[in-house]
Tab-separated table of C-alpha atoms and ligand atoms in Angstrom:
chain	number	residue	atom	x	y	z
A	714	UNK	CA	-57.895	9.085	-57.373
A	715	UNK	CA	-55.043	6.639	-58.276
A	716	UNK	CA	-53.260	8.126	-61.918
A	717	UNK	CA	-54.894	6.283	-65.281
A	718	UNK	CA	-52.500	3.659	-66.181
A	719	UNK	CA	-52.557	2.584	-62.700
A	720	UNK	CA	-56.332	2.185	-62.501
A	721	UNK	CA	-56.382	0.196	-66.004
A	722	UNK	CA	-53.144	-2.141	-65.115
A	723	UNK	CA	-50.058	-2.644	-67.857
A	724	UNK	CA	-52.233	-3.995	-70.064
A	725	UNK	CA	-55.571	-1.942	-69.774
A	726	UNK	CA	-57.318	-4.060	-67.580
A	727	UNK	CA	-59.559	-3.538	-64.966
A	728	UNK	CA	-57.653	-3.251	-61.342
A	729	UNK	CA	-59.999	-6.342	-60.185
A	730	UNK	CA	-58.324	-8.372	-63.094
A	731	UNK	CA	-55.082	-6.900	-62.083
A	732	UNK	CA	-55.068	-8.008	-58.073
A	733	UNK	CA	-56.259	-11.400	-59.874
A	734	UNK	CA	-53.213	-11.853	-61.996
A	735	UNK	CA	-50.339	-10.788	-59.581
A	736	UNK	CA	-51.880	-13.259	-56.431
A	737	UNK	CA	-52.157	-16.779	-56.121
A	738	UNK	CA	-53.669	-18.731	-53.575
A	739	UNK	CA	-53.773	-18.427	-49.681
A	740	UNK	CA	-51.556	-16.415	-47.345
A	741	UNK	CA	-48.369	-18.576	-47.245
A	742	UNK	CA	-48.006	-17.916	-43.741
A	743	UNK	CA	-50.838	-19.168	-42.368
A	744	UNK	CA	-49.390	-22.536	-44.050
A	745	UNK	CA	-46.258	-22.378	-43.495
A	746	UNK	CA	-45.583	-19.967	-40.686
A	747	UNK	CA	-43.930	-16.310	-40.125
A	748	UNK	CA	-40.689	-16.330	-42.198
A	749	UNK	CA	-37.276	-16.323	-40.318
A	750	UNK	CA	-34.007	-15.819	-41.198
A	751	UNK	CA	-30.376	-14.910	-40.166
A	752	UNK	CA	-29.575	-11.330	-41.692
A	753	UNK	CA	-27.643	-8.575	-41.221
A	754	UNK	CA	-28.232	-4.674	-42.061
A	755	UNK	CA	-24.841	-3.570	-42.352
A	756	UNK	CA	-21.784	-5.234	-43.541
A	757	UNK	CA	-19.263	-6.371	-40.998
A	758	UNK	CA	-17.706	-8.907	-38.362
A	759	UNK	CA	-20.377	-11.574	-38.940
A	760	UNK	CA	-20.367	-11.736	-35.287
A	761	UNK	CA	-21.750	-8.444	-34.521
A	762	UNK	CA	-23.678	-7.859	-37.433
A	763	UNK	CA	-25.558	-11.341	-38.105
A	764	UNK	CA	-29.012	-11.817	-35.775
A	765	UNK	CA	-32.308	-13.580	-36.185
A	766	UNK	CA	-35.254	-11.901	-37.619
A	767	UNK	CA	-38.483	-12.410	-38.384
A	768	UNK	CA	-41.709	-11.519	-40.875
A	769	UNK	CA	-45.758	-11.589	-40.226
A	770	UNK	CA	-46.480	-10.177	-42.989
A	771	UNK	CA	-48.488	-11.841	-45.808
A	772	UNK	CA	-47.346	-13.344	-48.932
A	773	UNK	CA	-48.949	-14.487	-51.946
A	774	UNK	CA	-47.440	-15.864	-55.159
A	775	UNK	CA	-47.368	-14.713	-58.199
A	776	UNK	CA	-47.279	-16.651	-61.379
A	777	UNK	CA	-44.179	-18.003	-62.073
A	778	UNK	CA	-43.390	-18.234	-58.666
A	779	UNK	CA	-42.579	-20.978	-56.457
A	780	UNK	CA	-42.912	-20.920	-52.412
A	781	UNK	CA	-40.147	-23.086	-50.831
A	782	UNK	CA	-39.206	-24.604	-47.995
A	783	UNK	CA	-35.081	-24.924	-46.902
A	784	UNK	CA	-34.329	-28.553	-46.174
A	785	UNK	CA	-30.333	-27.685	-45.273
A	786	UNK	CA	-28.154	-24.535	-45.825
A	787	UNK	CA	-24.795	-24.594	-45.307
A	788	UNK	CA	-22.400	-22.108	-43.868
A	789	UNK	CA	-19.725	-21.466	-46.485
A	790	UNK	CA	-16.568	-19.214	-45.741
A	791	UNK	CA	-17.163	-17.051	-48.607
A	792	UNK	CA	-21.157	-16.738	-46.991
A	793	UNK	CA	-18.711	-15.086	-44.144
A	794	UNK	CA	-17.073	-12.999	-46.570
A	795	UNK	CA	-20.018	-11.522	-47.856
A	796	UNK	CA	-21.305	-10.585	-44.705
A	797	UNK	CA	-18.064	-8.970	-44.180
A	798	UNK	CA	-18.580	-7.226	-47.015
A	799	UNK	CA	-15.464	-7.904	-48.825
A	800	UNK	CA	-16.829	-10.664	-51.338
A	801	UNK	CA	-16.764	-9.749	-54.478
A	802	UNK	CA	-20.847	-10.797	-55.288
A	803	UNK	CA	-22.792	-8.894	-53.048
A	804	UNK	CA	-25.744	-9.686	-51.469
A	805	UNK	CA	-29.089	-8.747	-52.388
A	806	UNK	CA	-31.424	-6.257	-50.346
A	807	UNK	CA	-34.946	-7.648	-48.697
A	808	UNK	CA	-37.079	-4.897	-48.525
A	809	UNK	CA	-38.875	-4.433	-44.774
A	810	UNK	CA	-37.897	-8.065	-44.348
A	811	UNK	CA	-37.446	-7.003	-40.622
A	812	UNK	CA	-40.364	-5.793	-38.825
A	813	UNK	CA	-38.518	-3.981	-36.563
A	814	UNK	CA	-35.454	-2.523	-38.503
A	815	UNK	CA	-36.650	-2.673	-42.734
A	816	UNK	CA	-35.194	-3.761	-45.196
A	817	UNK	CA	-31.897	-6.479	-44.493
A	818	UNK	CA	-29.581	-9.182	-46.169
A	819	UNK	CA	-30.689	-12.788	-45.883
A	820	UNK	CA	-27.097	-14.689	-44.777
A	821	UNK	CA	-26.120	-17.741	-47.373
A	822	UNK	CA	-25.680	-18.619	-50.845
A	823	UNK	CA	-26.803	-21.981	-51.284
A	824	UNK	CA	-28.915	-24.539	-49.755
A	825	UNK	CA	-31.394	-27.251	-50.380
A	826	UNK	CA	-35.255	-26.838	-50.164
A	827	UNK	CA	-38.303	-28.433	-51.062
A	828	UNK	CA	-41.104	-26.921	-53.157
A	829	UNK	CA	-44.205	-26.055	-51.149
A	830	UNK	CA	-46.426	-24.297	-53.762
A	831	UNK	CA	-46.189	-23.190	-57.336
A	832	UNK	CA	-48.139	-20.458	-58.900
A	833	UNK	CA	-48.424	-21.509	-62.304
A	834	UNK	CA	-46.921	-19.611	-65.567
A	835	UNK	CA	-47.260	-21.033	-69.076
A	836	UNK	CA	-43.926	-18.648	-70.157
A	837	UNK	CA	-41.646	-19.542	-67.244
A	838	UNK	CA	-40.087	-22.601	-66.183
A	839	UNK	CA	-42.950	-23.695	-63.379
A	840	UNK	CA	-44.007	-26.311	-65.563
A	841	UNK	CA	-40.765	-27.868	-64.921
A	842	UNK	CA	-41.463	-27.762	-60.627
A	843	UNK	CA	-44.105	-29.339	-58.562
A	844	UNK	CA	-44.759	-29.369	-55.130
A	845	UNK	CA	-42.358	-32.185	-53.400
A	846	UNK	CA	-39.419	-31.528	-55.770
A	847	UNK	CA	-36.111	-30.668	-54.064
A	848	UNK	CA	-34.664	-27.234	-55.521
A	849	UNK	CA	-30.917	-25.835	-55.223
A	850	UNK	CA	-30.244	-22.157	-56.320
A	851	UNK	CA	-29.345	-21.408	-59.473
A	852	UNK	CA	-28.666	-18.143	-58.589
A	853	UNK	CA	-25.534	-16.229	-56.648
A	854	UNK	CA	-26.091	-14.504	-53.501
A	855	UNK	CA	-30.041	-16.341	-52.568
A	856	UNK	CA	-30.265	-15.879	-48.907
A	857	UNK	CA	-30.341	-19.167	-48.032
A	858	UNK	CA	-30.107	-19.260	-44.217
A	859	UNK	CA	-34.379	-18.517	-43.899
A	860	UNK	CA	-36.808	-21.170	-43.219
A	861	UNK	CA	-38.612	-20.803	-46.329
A	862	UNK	CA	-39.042	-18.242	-49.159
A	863	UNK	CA	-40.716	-16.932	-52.705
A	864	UNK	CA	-38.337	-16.867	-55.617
A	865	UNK	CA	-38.991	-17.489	-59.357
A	866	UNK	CA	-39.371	-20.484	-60.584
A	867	UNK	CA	-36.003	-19.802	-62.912
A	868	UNK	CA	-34.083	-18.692	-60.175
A	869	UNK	CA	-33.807	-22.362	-58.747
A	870	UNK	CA	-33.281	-26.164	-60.685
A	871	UNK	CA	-34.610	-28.816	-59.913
A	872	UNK	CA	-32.303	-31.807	-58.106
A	873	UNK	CA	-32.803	-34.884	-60.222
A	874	UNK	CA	-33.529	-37.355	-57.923
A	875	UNK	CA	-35.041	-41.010	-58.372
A	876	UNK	CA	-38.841	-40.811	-57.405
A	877	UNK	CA	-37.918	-43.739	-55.507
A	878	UNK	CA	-35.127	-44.835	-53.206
A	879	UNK	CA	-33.109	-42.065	-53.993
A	880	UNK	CA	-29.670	-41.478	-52.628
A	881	UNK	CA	-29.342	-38.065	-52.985
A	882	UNK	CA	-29.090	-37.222	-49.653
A	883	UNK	CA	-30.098	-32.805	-48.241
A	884	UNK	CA	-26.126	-33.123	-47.093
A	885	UNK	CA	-25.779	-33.360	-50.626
A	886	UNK	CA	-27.454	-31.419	-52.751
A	887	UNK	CA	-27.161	-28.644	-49.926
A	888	UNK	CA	-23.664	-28.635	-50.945
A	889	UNK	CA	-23.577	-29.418	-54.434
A	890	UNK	CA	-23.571	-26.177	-55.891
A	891	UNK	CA	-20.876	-24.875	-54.588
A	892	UNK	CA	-18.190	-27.188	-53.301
A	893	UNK	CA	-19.504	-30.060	-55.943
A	894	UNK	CA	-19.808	-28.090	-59.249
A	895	UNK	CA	-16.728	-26.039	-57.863
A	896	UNK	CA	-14.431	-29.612	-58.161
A	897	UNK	CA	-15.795	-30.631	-60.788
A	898	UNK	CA	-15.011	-27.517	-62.862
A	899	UNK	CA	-11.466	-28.138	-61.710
A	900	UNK	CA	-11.053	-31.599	-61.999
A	901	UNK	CA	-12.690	-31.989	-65.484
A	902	UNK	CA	-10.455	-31.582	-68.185
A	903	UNK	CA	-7.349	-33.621	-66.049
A	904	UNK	CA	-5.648	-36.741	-68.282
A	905	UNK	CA	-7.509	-40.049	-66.729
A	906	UNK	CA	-4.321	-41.531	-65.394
A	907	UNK	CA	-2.652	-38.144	-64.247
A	908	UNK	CA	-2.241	-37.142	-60.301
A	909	UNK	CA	-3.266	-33.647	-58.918
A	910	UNK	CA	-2.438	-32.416	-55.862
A	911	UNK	CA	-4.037	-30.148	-53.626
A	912	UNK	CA	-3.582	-28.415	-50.166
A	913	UNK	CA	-6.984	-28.150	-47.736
A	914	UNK	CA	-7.724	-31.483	-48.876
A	915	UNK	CA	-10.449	-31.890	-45.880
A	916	UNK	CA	-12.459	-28.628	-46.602
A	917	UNK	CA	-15.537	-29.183	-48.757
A	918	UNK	CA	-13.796	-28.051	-52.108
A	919	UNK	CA	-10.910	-30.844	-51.904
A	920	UNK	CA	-13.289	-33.986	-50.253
A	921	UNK	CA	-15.121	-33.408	-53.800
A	922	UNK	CA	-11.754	-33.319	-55.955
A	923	UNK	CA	-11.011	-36.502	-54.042
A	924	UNK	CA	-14.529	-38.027	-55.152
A	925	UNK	CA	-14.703	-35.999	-58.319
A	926	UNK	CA	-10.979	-36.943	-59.551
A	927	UNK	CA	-11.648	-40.505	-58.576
A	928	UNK	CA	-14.841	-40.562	-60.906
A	929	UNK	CA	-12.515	-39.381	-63.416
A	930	UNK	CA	-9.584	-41.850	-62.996
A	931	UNK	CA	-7.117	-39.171	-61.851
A	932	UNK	CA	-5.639	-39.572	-58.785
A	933	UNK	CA	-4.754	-37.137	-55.683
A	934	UNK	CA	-2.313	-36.564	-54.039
A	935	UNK	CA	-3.336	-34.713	-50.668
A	936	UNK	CA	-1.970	-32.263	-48.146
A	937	UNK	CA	-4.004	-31.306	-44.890
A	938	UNK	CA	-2.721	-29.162	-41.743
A	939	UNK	CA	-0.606	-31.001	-38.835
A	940	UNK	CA	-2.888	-31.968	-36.494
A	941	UNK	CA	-3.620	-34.603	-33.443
A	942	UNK	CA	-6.158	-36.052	-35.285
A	943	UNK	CA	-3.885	-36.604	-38.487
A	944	UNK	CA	-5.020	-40.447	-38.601
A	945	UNK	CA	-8.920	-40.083	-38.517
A	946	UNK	CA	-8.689	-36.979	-41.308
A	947	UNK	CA	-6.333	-39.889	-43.617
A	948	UNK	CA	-8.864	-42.629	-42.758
A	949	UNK	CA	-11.876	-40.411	-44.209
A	950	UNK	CA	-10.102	-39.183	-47.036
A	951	UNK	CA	-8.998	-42.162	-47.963
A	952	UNK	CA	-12.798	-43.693	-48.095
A	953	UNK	CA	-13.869	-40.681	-50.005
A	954	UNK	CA	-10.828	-42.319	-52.899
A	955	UNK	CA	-7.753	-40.361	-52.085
A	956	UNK	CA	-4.584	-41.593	-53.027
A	957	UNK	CA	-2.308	-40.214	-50.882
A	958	UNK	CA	-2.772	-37.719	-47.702
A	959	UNK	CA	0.212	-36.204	-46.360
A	960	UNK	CA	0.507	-33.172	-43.777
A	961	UNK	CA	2.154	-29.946	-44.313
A	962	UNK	CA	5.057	-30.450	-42.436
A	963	UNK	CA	6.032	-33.184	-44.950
A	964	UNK	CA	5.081	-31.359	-48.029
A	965	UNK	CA	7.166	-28.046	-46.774
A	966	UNK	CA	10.053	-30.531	-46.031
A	967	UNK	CA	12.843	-30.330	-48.690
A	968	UNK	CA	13.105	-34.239	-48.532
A	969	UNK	CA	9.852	-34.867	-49.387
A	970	UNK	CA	10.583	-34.519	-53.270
A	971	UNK	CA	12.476	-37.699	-53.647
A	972	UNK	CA	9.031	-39.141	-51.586
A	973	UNK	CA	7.016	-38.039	-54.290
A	974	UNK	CA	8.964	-38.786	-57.533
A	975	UNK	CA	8.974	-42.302	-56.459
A	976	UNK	CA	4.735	-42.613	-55.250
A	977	UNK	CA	4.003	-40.918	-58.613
A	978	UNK	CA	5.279	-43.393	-60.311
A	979	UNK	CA	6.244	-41.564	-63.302
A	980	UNK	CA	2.459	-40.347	-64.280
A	981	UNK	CA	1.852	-36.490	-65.529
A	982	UNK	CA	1.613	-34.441	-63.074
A	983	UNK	CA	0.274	-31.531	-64.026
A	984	UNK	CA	-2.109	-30.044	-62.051
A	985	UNK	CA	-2.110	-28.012	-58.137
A	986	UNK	CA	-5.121	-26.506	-56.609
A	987	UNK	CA	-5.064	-24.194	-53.658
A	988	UNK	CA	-7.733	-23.254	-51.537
A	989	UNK	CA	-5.359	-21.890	-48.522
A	990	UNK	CA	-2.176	-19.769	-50.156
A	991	UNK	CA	0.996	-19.455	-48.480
A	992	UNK	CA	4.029	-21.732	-48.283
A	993	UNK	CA	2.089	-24.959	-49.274
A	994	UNK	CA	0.803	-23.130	-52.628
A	995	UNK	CA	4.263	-22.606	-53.120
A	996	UNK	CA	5.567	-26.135	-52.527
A	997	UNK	CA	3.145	-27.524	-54.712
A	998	UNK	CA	3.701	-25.781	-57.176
A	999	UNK	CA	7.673	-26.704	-57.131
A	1000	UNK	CA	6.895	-30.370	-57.096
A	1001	UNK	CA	4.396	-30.190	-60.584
A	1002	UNK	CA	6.038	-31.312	-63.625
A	1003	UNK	CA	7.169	-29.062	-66.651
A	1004	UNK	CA	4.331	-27.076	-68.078
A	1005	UNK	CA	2.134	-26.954	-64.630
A	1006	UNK	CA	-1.037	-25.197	-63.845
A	1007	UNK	CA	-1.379	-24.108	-60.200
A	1008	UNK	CA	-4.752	-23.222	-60.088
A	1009	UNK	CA	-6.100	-20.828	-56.854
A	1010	UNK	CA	-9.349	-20.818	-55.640
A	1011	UNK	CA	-9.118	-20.427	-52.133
A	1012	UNK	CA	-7.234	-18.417	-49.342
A	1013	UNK	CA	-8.042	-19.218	-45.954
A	1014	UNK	CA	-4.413	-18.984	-44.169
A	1015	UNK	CA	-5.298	-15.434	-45.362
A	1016	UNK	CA	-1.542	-15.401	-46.676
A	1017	UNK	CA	-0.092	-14.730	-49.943
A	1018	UNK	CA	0.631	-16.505	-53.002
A	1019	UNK	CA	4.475	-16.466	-53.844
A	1020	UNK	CA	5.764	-18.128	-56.591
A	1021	UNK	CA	9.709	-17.787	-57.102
A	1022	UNK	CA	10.503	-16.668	-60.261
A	1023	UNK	CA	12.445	-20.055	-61.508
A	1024	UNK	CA	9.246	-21.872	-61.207
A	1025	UNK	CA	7.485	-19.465	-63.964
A	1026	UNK	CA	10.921	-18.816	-66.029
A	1027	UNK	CA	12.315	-22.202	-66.468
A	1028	UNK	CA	9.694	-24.800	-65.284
A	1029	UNK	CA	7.101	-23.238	-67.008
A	1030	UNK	CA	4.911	-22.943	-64.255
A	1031	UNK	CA	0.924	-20.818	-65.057
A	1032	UNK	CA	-0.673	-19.851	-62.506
A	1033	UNK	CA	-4.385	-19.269	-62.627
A	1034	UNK	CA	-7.667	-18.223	-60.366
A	1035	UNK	CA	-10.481	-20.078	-60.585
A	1036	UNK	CA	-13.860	-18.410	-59.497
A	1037	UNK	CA	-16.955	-20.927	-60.035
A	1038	UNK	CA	-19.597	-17.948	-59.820
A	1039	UNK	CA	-18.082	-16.957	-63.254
A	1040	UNK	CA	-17.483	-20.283	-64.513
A	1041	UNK	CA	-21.304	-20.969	-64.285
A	1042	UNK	CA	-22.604	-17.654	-65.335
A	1043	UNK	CA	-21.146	-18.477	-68.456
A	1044	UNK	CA	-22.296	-21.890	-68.958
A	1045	UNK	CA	-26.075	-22.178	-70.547
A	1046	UNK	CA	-28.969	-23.473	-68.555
A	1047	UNK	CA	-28.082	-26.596	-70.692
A	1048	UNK	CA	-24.818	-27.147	-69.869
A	1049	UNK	CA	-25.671	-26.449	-66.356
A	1050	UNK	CA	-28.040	-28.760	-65.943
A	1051	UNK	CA	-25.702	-31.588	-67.149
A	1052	UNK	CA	-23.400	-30.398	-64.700
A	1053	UNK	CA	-25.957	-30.410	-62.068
A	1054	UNK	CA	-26.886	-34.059	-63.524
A	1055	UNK	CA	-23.028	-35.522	-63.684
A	1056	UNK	CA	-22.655	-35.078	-59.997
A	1057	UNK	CA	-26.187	-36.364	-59.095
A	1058	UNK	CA	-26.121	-39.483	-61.333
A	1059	UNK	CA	-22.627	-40.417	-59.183
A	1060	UNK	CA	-24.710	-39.821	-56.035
A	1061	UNK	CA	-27.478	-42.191	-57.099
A	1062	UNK	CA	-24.943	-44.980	-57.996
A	1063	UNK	CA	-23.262	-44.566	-54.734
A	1064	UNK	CA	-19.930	-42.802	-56.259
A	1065	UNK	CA	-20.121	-39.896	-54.158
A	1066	UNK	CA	-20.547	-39.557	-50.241
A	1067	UNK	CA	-21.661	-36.738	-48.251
A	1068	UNK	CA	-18.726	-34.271	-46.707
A	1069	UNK	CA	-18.333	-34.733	-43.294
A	1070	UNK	CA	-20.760	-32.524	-42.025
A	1071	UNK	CA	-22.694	-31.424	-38.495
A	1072	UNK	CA	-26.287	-30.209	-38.629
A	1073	UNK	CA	-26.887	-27.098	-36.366
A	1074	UNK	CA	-30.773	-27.111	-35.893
A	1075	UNK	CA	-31.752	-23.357	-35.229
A	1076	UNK	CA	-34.487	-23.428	-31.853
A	1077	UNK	CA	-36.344	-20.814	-30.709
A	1078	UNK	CA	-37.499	-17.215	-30.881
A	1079	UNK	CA	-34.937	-14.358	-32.691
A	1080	UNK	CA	-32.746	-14.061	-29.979
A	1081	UNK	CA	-32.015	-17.610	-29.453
A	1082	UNK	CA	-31.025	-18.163	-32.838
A	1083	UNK	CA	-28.882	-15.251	-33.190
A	1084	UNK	CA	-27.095	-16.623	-29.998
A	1085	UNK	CA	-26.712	-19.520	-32.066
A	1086	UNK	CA	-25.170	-18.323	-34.652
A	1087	UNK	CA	-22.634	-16.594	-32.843
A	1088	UNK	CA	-21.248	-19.921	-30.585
A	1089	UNK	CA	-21.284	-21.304	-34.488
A	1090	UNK	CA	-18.951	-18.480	-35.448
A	1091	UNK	CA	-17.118	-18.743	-32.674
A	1092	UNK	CA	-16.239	-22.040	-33.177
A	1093	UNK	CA	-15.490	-21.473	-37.053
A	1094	UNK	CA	-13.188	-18.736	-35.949
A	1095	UNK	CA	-11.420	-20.946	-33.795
A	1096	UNK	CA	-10.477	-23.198	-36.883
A	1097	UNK	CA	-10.153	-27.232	-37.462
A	1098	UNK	CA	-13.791	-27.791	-36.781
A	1099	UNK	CA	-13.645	-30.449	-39.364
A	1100	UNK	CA	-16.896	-30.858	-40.724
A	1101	UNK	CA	-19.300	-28.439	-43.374
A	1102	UNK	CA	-21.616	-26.892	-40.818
A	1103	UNK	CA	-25.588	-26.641	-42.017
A	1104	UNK	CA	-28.331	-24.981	-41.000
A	1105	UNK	CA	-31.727	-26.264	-40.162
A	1106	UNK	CA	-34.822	-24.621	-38.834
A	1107	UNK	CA	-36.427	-26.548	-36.334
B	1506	NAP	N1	-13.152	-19.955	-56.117
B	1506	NAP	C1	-14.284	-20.599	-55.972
B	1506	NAP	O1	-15.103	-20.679	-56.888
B	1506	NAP	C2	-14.564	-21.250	-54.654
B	1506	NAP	C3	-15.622	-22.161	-54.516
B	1506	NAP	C4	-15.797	-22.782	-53.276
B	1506	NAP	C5	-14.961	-22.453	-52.216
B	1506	NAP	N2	-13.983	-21.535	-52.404
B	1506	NAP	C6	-13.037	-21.191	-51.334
B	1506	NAP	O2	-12.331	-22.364	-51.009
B	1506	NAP	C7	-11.952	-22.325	-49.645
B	1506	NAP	C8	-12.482	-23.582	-48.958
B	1506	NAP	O3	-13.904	-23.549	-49.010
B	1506	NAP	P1	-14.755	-24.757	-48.387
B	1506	NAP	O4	-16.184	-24.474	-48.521
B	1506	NAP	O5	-14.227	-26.005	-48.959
B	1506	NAP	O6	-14.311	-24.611	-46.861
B	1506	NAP	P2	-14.548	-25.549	-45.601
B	1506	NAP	O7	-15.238	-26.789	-45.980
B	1506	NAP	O8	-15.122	-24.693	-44.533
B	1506	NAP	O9	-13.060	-25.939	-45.167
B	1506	NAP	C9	-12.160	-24.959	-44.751
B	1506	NAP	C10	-10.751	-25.460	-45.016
B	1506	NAP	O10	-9.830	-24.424	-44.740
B	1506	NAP	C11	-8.836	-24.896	-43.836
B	1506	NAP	N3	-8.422	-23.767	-42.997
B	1506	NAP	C12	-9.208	-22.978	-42.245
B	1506	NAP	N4	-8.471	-22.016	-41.663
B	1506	NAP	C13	-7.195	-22.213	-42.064
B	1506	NAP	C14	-5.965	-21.559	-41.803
B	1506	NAP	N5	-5.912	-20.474	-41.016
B	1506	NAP	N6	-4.848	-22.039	-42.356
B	1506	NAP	C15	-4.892	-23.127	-43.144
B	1506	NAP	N7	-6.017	-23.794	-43.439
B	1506	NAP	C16	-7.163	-23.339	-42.903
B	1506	NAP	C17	-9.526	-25.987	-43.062
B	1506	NAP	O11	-8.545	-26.852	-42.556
B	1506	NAP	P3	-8.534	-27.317	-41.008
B	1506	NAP	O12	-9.443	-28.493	-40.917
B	1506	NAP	O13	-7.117	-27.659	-40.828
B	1506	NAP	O14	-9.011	-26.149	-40.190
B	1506	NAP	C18	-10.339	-26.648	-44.165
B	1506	NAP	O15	-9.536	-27.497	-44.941
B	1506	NAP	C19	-12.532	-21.018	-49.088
B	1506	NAP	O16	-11.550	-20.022	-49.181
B	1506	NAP	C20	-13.664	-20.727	-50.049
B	1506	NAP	O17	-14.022	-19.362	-50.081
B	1506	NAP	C21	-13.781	-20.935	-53.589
């Protein structure tokens, strides 16, 4: 005999009204298949940890949820990081998501995916989604790399798109959230008229300062690693709307300051941003005028930032962190949305290309794609792969 308030539901209804409420529709995977995903039990070395899994079980909305499908979801260092375990956001739980081993971590943090079903809720923001609509995550730490999944309807927005001829591309809004909203957070704010500069210029983040400071009439000044294929990265960089691309070597040179005063051309100069750390941080932030703002929001040379202290005492130099996660928590769904709707509208007018990017479509059974994944890591762990690498499920 199940206990009282279970038999009469939360709100004293019968149990047959209950099972009513809470499912909607048919079995989602007899439409849309068993779900898969990349996941990991434990934290640690993506390699070892990260396999394929998969899920029979049935699933059935409930209102105010949406089914949907992943279109493209990129691999993201800091998706790494969390599966290391030493991200700061950490990932959220799937209860018995894995037949075999219970409950797991979906990998990824943001993707693109189309909505397959909605299960209608007069209070929640389903009114907003209908089936067809492309969807990004609006919320940190999704578990994106899975073919498709249930969330709420307000844990994803909507991509504006045109109904018609569109060019939002899945590259796109796969990447939006994160590299996209990241630059523009940084950029926004910078004097039209001004130059920035910035180190990792061909990682996601700086090909959408380029684009996003170009939008914005301030212009870049770029640094990438030495590297055989110097000429191809400056060609592509230079398409997205960069003004200058040097390499390291050159920025780390002492000579290179007389280079810059006179390529400036006298503008403000106010503004660094450094997604690697180390010596380049450090140069940048000795070439910024009076008054700069280095701003870090990225360390992949896994080295240190060291700032002399002459560049804080008598040039004034700040230096800050900038972590979107917390920058958007703290903006309202509004202002959000506009953001969401600044970068789109340049995509539709042909102001904003797709990163360079490679599409690894994931084939076959568990094993297969956890093989997959780990020539993809081994390749990332190698370095200068130079392109954002996605996931699709075949
Ligand atoms: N704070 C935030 O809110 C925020 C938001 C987005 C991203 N991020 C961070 O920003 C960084 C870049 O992210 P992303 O998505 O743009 O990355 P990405 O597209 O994968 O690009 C990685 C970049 O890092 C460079 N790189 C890799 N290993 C390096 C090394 N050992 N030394 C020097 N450079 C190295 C690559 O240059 P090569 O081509 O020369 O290998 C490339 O420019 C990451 O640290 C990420 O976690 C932070």
């Amino acid at each position: 005999m199940l206990p009282q308030p279970l038999l009469r539901g939360k709100r004293g209804l019968s149990p047959f009204i209950v099972v009513t409420k809470r499912l909607y529709g048919t079995n989602l995977v007899d439409i849309l298949g068993p779900r898969r995903a990349l996941v990991h039990k434990n934290t640690g070395e993506p390699r070892t940890v990260l396999y394929g899994a998969s899920n029979t079980q049935q699933v059935h909305l409930r209102p105010g949820e949406v089914a949907i499908k992943f279109l493209l979801s990129p691999i993201n260092p800091a998706n790494l990081n969390t599966v290391e375990g030493t991200y700061p956001s950490k990932p959220i739980l799937v209860p018995g998501f894995d037949e075999k081993n219970g409950d797991v971590f979906i990998g990824g943090n943001e993707g693109v995916a189309e909505v397959v079903k909605v299960a209608p809720n007069e209070q929640t923001d389903t009114a907003m989604l209908k089936e067809g609509d492309w969807v990004v995550m609006r919320k940190a730490q999704s578990g994106t790399w899975t073919n498709w999944r249930v969330m709420n309807a307000s844990e994803v927005l909507r991509v504006p798109r045109k109904p018609v001829g569109s060019k939002v591309t899945e590259v796109f809004a796969a990447t939006m959230m994160v590299n996209g909203l990241t630059a523009l957070g940084l950029v926004s704010g910078i004097e039209p008229g001004s130059h920035l500069l910035q180190n990792g210029a061909n990682s996601g983040v700086g090909q959408a300062v380029i684009q996003v400071a170009k939008n914005l009439n301030v212009k870049t000044i770029n640094f990438v690693r030495d590297r055989e294929d110097f000429s191809d990265v400056e060609k592509h960089l230079k398409e997205l709307g960069a003004t200058h691309i040097f390499p390291y070597s050159k920025l780390l040179d002492r000579a290179f300051k007389k280079e810059f005063a006179a390529l400036r051309k006298g503008s403000p100069t106010k503004h660094a941003f450094n997604g690697i750390g180390g010596a380049t941080a450090t140069a940048m932030g000795a070439l910024l005028d009076q008054d700069g703002h280095l701003f870090s929001y990225g360390g992949m040379s896994k080295e240190p930032l060291k700032i002399p202290v002459g560049l804080q005492i008598f040039r004034g130099l700040t230096c800050h962190g900038y972590w979107h996660s917390r920058v958007w928590s703290s903006l309202s769904q509004d202002t959000q949305a506009e953001w969401v709707n600044r970068l789109t509208s340049w995509k539709e007018n042909g102001e904003f290309q797709d990163p360079k990017h490679e599409i690894i479509t994931l084939k076959g059974d568990d094993s297969a794609v956890g093989d997959q994944m780990r020539e993809v890591l081994d390749r990332l762990q190698k370095g200068m792969v130079g392109s954002k690498l996605l996931l699709k499920w075949e």
